Coordinates of C-alpha atoms and ligand atoms in Angstrom, one line a residue:
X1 CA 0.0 0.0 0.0
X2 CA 1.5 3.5 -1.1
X3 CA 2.0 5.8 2.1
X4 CA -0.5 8.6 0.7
X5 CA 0.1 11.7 2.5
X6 CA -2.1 12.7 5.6
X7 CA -4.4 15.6 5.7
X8 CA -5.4 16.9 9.0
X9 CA -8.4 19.8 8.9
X10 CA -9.9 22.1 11.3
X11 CA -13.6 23.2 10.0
X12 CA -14.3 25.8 12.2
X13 CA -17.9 26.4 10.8
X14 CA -19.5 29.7 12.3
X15 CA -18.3 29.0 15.6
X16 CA -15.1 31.3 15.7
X17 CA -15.2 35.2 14.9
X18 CA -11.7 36.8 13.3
X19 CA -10.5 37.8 16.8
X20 CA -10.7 34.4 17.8
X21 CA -9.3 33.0 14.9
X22 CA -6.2 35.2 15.6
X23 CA -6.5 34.0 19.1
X24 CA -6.2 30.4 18.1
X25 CA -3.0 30.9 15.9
X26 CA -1.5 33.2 18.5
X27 CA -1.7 30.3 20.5
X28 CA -1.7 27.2 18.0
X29 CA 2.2 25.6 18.1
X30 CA 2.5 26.0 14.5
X31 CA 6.8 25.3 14.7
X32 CA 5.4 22.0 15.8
X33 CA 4.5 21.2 12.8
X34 CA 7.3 19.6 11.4
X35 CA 6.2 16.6 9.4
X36 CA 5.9 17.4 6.1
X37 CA 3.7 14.1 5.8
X38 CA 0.6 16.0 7.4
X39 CA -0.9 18.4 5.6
X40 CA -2.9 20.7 8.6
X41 CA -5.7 23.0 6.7
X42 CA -7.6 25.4 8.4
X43 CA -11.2 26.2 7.3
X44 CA -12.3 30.1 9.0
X45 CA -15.0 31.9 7.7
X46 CA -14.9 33.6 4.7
X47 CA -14.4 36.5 7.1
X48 CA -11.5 35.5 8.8
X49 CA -9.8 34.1 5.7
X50 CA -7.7 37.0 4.7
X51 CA -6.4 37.7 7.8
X52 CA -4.8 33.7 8.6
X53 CA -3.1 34.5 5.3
X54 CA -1.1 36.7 6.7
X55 CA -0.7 35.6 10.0
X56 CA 0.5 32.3 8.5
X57 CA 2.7 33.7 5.8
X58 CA 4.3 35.7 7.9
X59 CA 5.1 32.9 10.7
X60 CA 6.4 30.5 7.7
X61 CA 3.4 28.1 9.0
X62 CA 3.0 25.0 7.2
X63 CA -0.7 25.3 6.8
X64 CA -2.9 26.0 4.1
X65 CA -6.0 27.4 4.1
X66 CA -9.6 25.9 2.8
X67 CA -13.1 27.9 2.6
X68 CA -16.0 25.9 4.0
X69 CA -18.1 26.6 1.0
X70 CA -18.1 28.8 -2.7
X71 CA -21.1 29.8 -5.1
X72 CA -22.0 27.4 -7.9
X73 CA -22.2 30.2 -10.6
X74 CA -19.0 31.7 -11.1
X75 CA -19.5 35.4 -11.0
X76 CA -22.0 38.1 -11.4
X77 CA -25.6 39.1 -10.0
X78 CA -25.6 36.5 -7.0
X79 CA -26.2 38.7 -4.0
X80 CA -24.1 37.2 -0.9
X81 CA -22.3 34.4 -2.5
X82 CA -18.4 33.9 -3.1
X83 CA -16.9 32.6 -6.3
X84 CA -14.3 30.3 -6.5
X85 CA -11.7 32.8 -8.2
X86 CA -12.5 35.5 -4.8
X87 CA -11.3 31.9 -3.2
X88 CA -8.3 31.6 -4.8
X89 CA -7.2 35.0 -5.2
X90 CA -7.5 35.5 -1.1
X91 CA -5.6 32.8 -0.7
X92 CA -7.3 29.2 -0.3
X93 CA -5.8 26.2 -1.8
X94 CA -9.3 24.1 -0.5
X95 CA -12.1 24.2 -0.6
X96 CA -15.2 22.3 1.3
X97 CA -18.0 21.1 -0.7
X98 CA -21.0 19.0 0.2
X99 CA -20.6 19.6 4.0
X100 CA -23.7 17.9 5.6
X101 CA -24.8 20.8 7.3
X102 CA -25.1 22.3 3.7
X103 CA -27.1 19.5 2.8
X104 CA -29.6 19.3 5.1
X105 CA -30.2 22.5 6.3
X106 CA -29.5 24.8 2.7
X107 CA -30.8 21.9 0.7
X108 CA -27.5 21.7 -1.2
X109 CA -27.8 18.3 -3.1
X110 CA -25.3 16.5 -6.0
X111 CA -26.4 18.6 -9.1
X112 CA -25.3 21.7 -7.5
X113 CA -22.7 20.0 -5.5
X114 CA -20.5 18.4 -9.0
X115 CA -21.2 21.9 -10.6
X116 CA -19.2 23.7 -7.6
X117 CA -16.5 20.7 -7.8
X118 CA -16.2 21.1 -11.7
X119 CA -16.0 25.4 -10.9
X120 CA -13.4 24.6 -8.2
X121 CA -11.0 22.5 -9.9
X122 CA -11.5 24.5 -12.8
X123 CA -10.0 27.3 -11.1
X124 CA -7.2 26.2 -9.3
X125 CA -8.6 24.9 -6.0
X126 CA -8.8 21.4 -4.2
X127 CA -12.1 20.5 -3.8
X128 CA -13.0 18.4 -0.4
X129 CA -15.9 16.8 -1.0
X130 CA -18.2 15.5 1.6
X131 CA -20.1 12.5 1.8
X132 CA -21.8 10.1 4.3
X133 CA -25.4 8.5 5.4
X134 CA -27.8 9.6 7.2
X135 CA -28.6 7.7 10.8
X136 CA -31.7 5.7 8.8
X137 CA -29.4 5.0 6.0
X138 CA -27.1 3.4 8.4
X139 CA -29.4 1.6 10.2
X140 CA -30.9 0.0 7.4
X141 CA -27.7 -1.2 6.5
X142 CA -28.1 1.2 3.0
X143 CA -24.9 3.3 3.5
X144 CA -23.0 1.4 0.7
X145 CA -25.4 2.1 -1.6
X146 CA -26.0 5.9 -0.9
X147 CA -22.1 6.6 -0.9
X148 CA -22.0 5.4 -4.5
X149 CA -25.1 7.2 -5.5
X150 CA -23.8 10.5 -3.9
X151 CA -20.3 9.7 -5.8
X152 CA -21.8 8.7 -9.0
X153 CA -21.7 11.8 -10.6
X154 CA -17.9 12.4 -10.2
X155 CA -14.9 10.9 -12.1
X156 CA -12.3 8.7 -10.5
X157 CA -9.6 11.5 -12.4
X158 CA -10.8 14.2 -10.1
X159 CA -7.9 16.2 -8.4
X160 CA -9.7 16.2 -5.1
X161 CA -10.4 14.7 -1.0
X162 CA -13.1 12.7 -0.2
X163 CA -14.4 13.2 3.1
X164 CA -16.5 10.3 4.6
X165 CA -18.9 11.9 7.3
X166 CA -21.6 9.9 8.7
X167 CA -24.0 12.6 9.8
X168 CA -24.8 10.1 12.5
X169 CA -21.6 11.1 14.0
X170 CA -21.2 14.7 13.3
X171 CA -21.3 16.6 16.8
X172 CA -22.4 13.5 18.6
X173 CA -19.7 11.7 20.1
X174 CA -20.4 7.9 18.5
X175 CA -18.1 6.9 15.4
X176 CA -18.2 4.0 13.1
X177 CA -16.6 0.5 14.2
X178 CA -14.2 -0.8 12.9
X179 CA -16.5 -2.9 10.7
X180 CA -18.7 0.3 9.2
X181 CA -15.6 2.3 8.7
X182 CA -14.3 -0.8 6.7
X183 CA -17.1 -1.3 4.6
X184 CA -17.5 2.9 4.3
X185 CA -14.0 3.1 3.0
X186 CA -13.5 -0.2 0.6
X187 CA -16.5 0.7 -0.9
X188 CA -15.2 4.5 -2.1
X189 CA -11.7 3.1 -2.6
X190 CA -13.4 0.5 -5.5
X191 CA -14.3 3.7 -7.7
X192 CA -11.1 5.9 -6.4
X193 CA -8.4 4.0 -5.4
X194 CA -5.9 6.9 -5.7
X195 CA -8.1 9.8 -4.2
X196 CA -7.5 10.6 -0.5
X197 CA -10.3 9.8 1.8
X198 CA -10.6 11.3 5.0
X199 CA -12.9 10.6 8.2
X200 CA -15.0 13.1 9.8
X201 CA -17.5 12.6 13.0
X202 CA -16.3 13.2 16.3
X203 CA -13.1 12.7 15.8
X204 CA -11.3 13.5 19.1
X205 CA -8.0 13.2 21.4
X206 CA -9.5 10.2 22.5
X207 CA -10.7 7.9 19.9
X208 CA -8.6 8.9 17.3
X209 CA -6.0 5.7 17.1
X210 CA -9.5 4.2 17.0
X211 CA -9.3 5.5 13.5
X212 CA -6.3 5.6 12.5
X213 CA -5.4 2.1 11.9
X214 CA -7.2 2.0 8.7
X215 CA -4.5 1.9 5.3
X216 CA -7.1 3.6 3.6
X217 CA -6.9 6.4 6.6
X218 CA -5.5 9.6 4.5
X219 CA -6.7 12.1 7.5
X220 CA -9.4 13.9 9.2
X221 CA -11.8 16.8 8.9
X222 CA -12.6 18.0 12.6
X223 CA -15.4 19.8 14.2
X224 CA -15.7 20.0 17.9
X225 CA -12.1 19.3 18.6
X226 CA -10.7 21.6 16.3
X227 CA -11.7 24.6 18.0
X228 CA -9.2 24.6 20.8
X229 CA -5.0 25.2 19.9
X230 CA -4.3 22.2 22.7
X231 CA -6.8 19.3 21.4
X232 CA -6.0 20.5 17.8
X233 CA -2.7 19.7 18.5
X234 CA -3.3 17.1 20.3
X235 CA -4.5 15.0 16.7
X236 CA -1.5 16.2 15.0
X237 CA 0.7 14.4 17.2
X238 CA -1.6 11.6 17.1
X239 CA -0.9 11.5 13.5
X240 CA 2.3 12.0 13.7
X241 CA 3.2 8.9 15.8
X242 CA 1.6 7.1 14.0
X243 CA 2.8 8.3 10.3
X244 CA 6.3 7.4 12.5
X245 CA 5.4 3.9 13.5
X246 CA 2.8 3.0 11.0
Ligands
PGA1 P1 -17.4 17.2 14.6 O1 -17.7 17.8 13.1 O2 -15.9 16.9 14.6 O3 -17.7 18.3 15.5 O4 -18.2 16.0 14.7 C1 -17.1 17.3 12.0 C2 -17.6 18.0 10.8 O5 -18.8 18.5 10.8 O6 -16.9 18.1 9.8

Protein backbone atom coordinates (compact mmCIF):
# COMPACT_ATOMS: atom_id res chain seq x y z
CA UNK A 1 0.00 0.00 0.00
CA UNK A 2 1.48 3.46 -1.06
CA UNK A 3 2.01 5.81 2.06
CA UNK A 4 -0.49 8.64 0.69
CA UNK A 5 0.06 11.71 2.46
CA UNK A 6 -2.12 12.67 5.64
CA UNK A 7 -4.43 15.56 5.66
CA UNK A 8 -5.35 16.93 8.99
CA UNK A 9 -8.39 19.79 8.89
CA UNK A 10 -9.89 22.09 11.27
CA UNK A 11 -13.64 23.20 9.96
CA UNK A 12 -14.30 25.78 12.17
CA UNK A 13 -17.93 26.35 10.81
CA UNK A 14 -19.48 29.74 12.31
CA UNK A 15 -18.35 29.05 15.64
CA UNK A 16 -15.11 31.30 15.65
CA UNK A 17 -15.16 35.18 14.93
CA UNK A 18 -11.68 36.77 13.29
CA UNK A 19 -10.51 37.79 16.85
CA UNK A 20 -10.72 34.43 17.80
CA UNK A 21 -9.34 32.96 14.93
CA UNK A 22 -6.19 35.18 15.59
CA UNK A 23 -6.49 34.03 19.10
CA UNK A 24 -6.22 30.37 18.12
CA UNK A 25 -2.99 30.90 15.90
CA UNK A 26 -1.52 33.20 18.50
CA UNK A 27 -1.75 30.31 20.50
CA UNK A 28 -1.71 27.17 17.98
CA UNK A 29 2.20 25.56 18.06
CA UNK A 30 2.49 26.04 14.55
CA UNK A 31 6.79 25.31 14.73
CA UNK A 32 5.43 22.02 15.81
CA UNK A 33 4.51 21.16 12.82
CA UNK A 34 7.26 19.60 11.40
CA UNK A 35 6.17 16.61 9.40
CA UNK A 36 5.91 17.40 6.08
CA UNK A 37 3.73 14.05 5.78
CA UNK A 38 0.61 15.96 7.42
CA UNK A 39 -0.94 18.41 5.60
CA UNK A 40 -2.88 20.69 8.58
CA UNK A 41 -5.72 22.95 6.71
CA UNK A 42 -7.56 25.45 8.45
CA UNK A 43 -11.25 26.24 7.31
CA UNK A 44 -12.33 30.06 8.98
CA UNK A 45 -15.03 31.87 7.71
CA UNK A 46 -14.90 33.63 4.67
CA UNK A 47 -14.36 36.51 7.09
CA UNK A 48 -11.52 35.51 8.80
CA UNK A 49 -9.83 34.15 5.69
CA UNK A 50 -7.68 36.99 4.73
CA UNK A 51 -6.44 37.70 7.79
CA UNK A 52 -4.83 33.66 8.61
CA UNK A 53 -3.11 34.49 5.34
CA UNK A 54 -1.09 36.70 6.66
CA UNK A 55 -0.71 35.55 9.96
CA UNK A 56 0.46 32.29 8.46
CA UNK A 57 2.68 33.72 5.77
CA UNK A 58 4.32 35.72 7.88
CA UNK A 59 5.07 32.92 10.73
CA UNK A 60 6.35 30.53 7.67
CA UNK A 61 3.42 28.12 9.00
CA UNK A 62 3.02 25.04 7.20
CA UNK A 63 -0.71 25.32 6.83
CA UNK A 64 -2.94 26.04 4.11
CA UNK A 65 -6.03 27.40 4.08
CA UNK A 66 -9.65 25.86 2.84
CA UNK A 67 -13.12 27.91 2.57
CA UNK A 68 -15.99 25.85 3.96
CA UNK A 69 -18.08 26.61 0.99
CA UNK A 70 -18.07 28.77 -2.72
CA UNK A 71 -21.07 29.78 -5.13
CA UNK A 72 -22.01 27.37 -7.89
CA UNK A 73 -22.15 30.21 -10.64
CA UNK A 74 -19.00 31.66 -11.09
CA UNK A 75 -19.46 35.39 -11.03
CA UNK A 76 -22.00 38.10 -11.39
CA UNK A 77 -25.57 39.08 -9.98
CA UNK A 78 -25.58 36.46 -7.02
CA UNK A 79 -26.24 38.72 -4.04
CA UNK A 80 -24.12 37.20 -0.91
CA UNK A 81 -22.32 34.35 -2.46
CA UNK A 82 -18.44 33.89 -3.09
CA UNK A 83 -16.90 32.62 -6.35
CA UNK A 84 -14.32 30.30 -6.53
CA UNK A 85 -11.73 32.80 -8.22
CA UNK A 86 -12.55 35.46 -4.80
CA UNK A 87 -11.27 31.95 -3.20
CA UNK A 88 -8.28 31.57 -4.84
CA UNK A 89 -7.22 34.99 -5.17
CA UNK A 90 -7.53 35.49 -1.07
CA UNK A 91 -5.58 32.77 -0.67
CA UNK A 92 -7.32 29.20 -0.32
CA UNK A 93 -5.78 26.22 -1.82
CA UNK A 94 -9.27 24.07 -0.48
CA UNK A 95 -12.13 24.23 -0.56
CA UNK A 96 -15.22 22.33 1.29
CA UNK A 97 -18.03 21.13 -0.74
CA UNK A 98 -20.97 18.98 0.24
CA UNK A 99 -20.55 19.60 4.05
CA UNK A 100 -23.65 17.95 5.59
CA UNK A 101 -24.78 20.78 7.33
CA UNK A 102 -25.10 22.27 3.70
CA UNK A 103 -27.13 19.47 2.81
CA UNK A 104 -29.55 19.30 5.09
CA UNK A 105 -30.15 22.49 6.35
CA UNK A 106 -29.54 24.82 2.71
CA UNK A 107 -30.83 21.87 0.67
CA UNK A 108 -27.52 21.68 -1.20
CA UNK A 109 -27.76 18.27 -3.13
CA UNK A 110 -25.27 16.52 -6.00
CA UNK A 111 -26.38 18.65 -9.13
CA UNK A 112 -25.34 21.74 -7.53
CA UNK A 113 -22.75 19.96 -5.46
CA UNK A 114 -20.48 18.44 -8.98
CA UNK A 115 -21.21 21.88 -10.63
CA UNK A 116 -19.19 23.70 -7.58
CA UNK A 117 -16.51 20.66 -7.77
CA UNK A 118 -16.16 21.14 -11.70
CA UNK A 119 -16.00 25.42 -10.93
CA UNK A 120 -13.38 24.63 -8.19
CA UNK A 121 -10.96 22.47 -9.94
CA UNK A 122 -11.46 24.49 -12.76
CA UNK A 123 -10.03 27.32 -11.07
CA UNK A 124 -7.19 26.20 -9.28
CA UNK A 125 -8.59 24.94 -5.99
CA UNK A 126 -8.75 21.45 -4.25
CA UNK A 127 -12.15 20.52 -3.84
CA UNK A 128 -12.97 18.36 -0.37
CA UNK A 129 -15.86 16.84 -1.05
CA UNK A 130 -18.23 15.46 1.63
CA UNK A 131 -20.14 12.54 1.76
CA UNK A 132 -21.83 10.08 4.35
CA UNK A 133 -25.41 8.47 5.36
CA UNK A 134 -27.81 9.63 7.22
CA UNK A 135 -28.63 7.73 10.84
CA UNK A 136 -31.70 5.67 8.77
CA UNK A 137 -29.36 4.96 5.96
CA UNK A 138 -27.14 3.35 8.44
CA UNK A 139 -29.41 1.60 10.22
CA UNK A 140 -30.92 0.01 7.42
CA UNK A 141 -27.70 -1.21 6.46
CA UNK A 142 -28.07 1.17 3.04
CA UNK A 143 -24.94 3.32 3.49
CA UNK A 144 -22.98 1.42 0.66
CA UNK A 145 -25.45 2.10 -1.64
CA UNK A 146 -25.97 5.87 -0.89
CA UNK A 147 -22.11 6.56 -0.94
CA UNK A 148 -21.98 5.40 -4.54
CA UNK A 149 -25.13 7.20 -5.52
CA UNK A 150 -23.78 10.50 -3.90
CA UNK A 151 -20.31 9.72 -5.79
CA UNK A 152 -21.80 8.75 -8.98
CA UNK A 153 -21.72 11.76 -10.64
CA UNK A 154 -17.90 12.43 -10.21
CA UNK A 155 -14.89 10.95 -12.08
CA UNK A 156 -12.33 8.67 -10.51
CA UNK A 157 -9.60 11.54 -12.41
CA UNK A 158 -10.78 14.22 -10.13
CA UNK A 159 -7.94 16.18 -8.38
CA UNK A 160 -9.73 16.17 -5.07
CA UNK A 161 -10.39 14.70 -1.04
CA UNK A 162 -13.10 12.74 -0.24
CA UNK A 163 -14.42 13.18 3.11
CA UNK A 164 -16.48 10.26 4.55
CA UNK A 165 -18.91 11.89 7.27
CA UNK A 166 -21.56 9.87 8.65
CA UNK A 167 -24.05 12.59 9.79
CA UNK A 168 -24.77 10.09 12.50
CA UNK A 169 -21.62 11.14 13.98
CA UNK A 170 -21.23 14.67 13.32
CA UNK A 171 -21.32 16.63 16.79
CA UNK A 172 -22.40 13.53 18.61
CA UNK A 173 -19.68 11.69 20.14
CA UNK A 174 -20.38 7.87 18.53
CA UNK A 175 -18.06 6.88 15.36
CA UNK A 176 -18.19 4.05 13.10
CA UNK A 177 -16.64 0.51 14.15
CA UNK A 178 -14.20 -0.75 12.92
CA UNK A 179 -16.54 -2.91 10.65
CA UNK A 180 -18.74 0.27 9.17
CA UNK A 181 -15.55 2.29 8.74
CA UNK A 182 -14.26 -0.81 6.68
CA UNK A 183 -17.14 -1.32 4.56
CA UNK A 184 -17.47 2.94 4.33
CA UNK A 185 -13.99 3.09 2.96
CA UNK A 186 -13.47 -0.16 0.62
CA UNK A 187 -16.51 0.65 -0.90
CA UNK A 188 -15.24 4.54 -2.07
CA UNK A 189 -11.72 3.09 -2.63
CA UNK A 190 -13.42 0.51 -5.53
CA UNK A 191 -14.28 3.68 -7.74
CA UNK A 192 -11.13 5.85 -6.40
CA UNK A 193 -8.38 4.01 -5.38
CA UNK A 194 -5.94 6.86 -5.65
CA UNK A 195 -8.11 9.77 -4.19
CA UNK A 196 -7.48 10.56 -0.46
CA UNK A 197 -10.27 9.78 1.76
CA UNK A 198 -10.62 11.31 5.03
CA UNK A 199 -12.94 10.64 8.18
CA UNK A 200 -15.00 13.12 9.77
CA UNK A 201 -17.54 12.64 12.96
CA UNK A 202 -16.29 13.21 16.26
CA UNK A 203 -13.06 12.67 15.76
CA UNK A 204 -11.27 13.53 19.14
CA UNK A 205 -8.02 13.17 21.36
CA UNK A 206 -9.48 10.22 22.48
CA UNK A 207 -10.71 7.92 19.85
CA UNK A 208 -8.57 8.92 17.30
CA UNK A 209 -6.04 5.69 17.15
CA UNK A 210 -9.47 4.16 17.00
CA UNK A 211 -9.33 5.46 13.52
CA UNK A 212 -6.31 5.57 12.47
CA UNK A 213 -5.41 2.06 11.85
CA UNK A 214 -7.24 2.03 8.71
CA UNK A 215 -4.54 1.93 5.25
CA UNK A 216 -7.13 3.57 3.64
CA UNK A 217 -6.93 6.44 6.55
CA UNK A 218 -5.48 9.57 4.54
CA UNK A 219 -6.74 12.13 7.49
CA UNK A 220 -9.41 13.88 9.21
CA UNK A 221 -11.75 16.85 8.88
CA UNK A 222 -12.56 17.99 12.59
CA UNK A 223 -15.42 19.84 14.19
CA UNK A 224 -15.70 19.96 17.91
CA UNK A 225 -12.11 19.26 18.56
CA UNK A 226 -10.73 21.57 16.31
CA UNK A 227 -11.75 24.61 17.99
CA UNK A 228 -9.18 24.56 20.75
CA UNK A 229 -5.00 25.17 19.87
CA UNK A 230 -4.32 22.17 22.71
CA UNK A 231 -6.82 19.33 21.38
CA UNK A 232 -6.03 20.45 17.81
CA UNK A 233 -2.72 19.70 18.53
CA UNK A 234 -3.25 17.06 20.28
CA UNK A 235 -4.51 14.98 16.72
CA UNK A 236 -1.53 16.24 15.02
CA UNK A 237 0.70 14.37 17.18
CA UNK A 238 -1.63 11.61 17.10
CA UNK A 239 -0.88 11.47 13.51
CA UNK A 240 2.27 12.00 13.74
CA UNK A 241 3.18 8.93 15.75
CA UNK A 242 1.58 7.06 14.02
CA UNK A 243 2.78 8.26 10.34
CA UNK A 244 6.32 7.37 12.49
CA UNK A 245 5.44 3.90 13.46
CA UNK A 246 2.79 3.02 11.03
P1 LIG B 1 -17.37 17.21 14.57
O1 LIG B 1 -17.69 17.85 13.13
O2 LIG B 1 -15.91 16.85 14.58
O3 LIG B 1 -17.71 18.30 15.54
O4 LIG B 1 -18.23 16.00 14.71
C1 LIG B 1 -17.13 17.29 11.99
C2 LIG B 1 -17.64 18.02 10.77
O5 LIG B 1 -18.77 18.52 10.79
O6 LIG B 1 -16.92 18.12 9.76
Amino acid sequence: MPNRKQYLIANWKMSKTTNQAILFMQQFSVNSLNNSEIQVILAPSYVSLSILRDIILTASAPITLAAQNCSSEESGAYTGEVSVTMLREIGCQYVIIGHSERRTLFGECEPILSKKVELAVKAGLIPILCIGESRELYETGATVEYLKQQLAPYSSTLPFLLAYEPIWSIGTGLIPTREDLSTALDAIDSKFPDTPILYGGSVNRKNISDLLWHQRMNGFLVGGASLEPDSFFALYSAMNQNNHHG
